[in-house]
Structures are given as structure tokens and as C-alpha cells.
XYZ file of C-alpha atoms in Angstrom:
65
model
C 1.407 -10.375 -3.104
C 2.976 -13.274 -4.242
C 2.824 -14.185 -7.303
C 4.803 -17.987 -8.594
C 6.247 -18.666 -11.967
C 8.512 -21.175 -12.010
C 9.263 -21.917 -8.823
C 9.877 -18.359 -7.886
C 8.084 -15.953 -5.416
C 7.847 -12.032 -6.899
C 6.904 -10.215 -3.207
C 4.678 -6.493 -4.436
C 7.164 -3.571 -4.020
C 3.383 -2.269 -1.621
C 4.294 -4.922 0.131
C 8.819 -4.232 0.295
C 7.765 -0.177 1.513
C 4.985 -1.768 4.055
C 7.848 -3.982 6.005
C 10.171 -1.089 6.395
C 9.467 0.824 9.489
C 9.216 3.883 8.907
C 6.566 4.188 5.217
C 4.723 7.259 5.086
C 1.616 7.264 2.789
C 3.261 9.286 -0.049
C 5.152 6.435 -1.118
C 2.806 3.770 -0.582
C 0.346 6.921 -2.975
C 3.350 6.870 -5.282
C 3.365 2.992 -6.340
C 1.502 2.236 -10.076
C 0.707 -0.696 -8.362
C -1.452 1.209 -5.613
C -4.486 0.334 -7.320
C -4.191 -3.219 -8.029
C -3.291 -4.305 -5.056
C -6.641 -2.997 -3.158
C -8.788 -4.268 -6.128
C -6.624 -7.968 -4.672
C -7.023 -6.949 -1.375
C -3.559 -7.034 -0.125
C -4.770 -7.178 3.624
C -1.107 -5.171 4.830
C -1.856 -2.571 2.935
C -6.136 -2.667 3.786
C -5.252 -2.289 7.366
C -1.874 0.122 6.983
C -5.155 2.804 5.149
C -7.450 1.955 8.041
C -4.894 3.536 10.219
C -7.293 6.694 12.586
C -3.660 9.627 11.507
C -3.510 7.645 7.704
C -7.075 8.022 7.589
C -6.819 11.566 8.679
C -3.768 12.346 5.959
C -5.973 11.151 2.773
C -9.099 13.007 3.348
C -6.985 15.708 3.946
C -5.334 15.687 -0.023
C -9.090 14.495 -0.590
C -10.437 17.831 0.807
C -7.736 20.362 0.249
C -9.058 23.067 -1.874
């Protein structure tokens, strides 16, 4: 997500992580701004979270004892 302040663009930490080829789900979940990015419909984040292997791991976190 880009925010403009005085002509400068700031890229979110989430977008920076998603640009890495080897980003892990855990790295993303550790970021404090992940909820805000989801609320703002960050397309890259949503597409990553929709991948089958990522969805399976998210479900494992939810239902694990």
C-alpha cells in the first residue's frame, strides 16, 4: 500500500515481505499491520493467503490443539 506524504511514497512492510520469493506465513503473521492491510484489501496479501498450501497451514493453526 502506498501512502503519500510530501511527495514521498512509503511501501508497507507487508508488501516488502511479499516481494521476497521465500516469504513465510509466519513472517506475515508476525507483522502488526497485517489486520490493517487486510481491511484495506491489500491484493498481494489476499492472493498469497488464498494459496492452497497457505490456507491449509492457516486451518492447521486454527484447529490445532
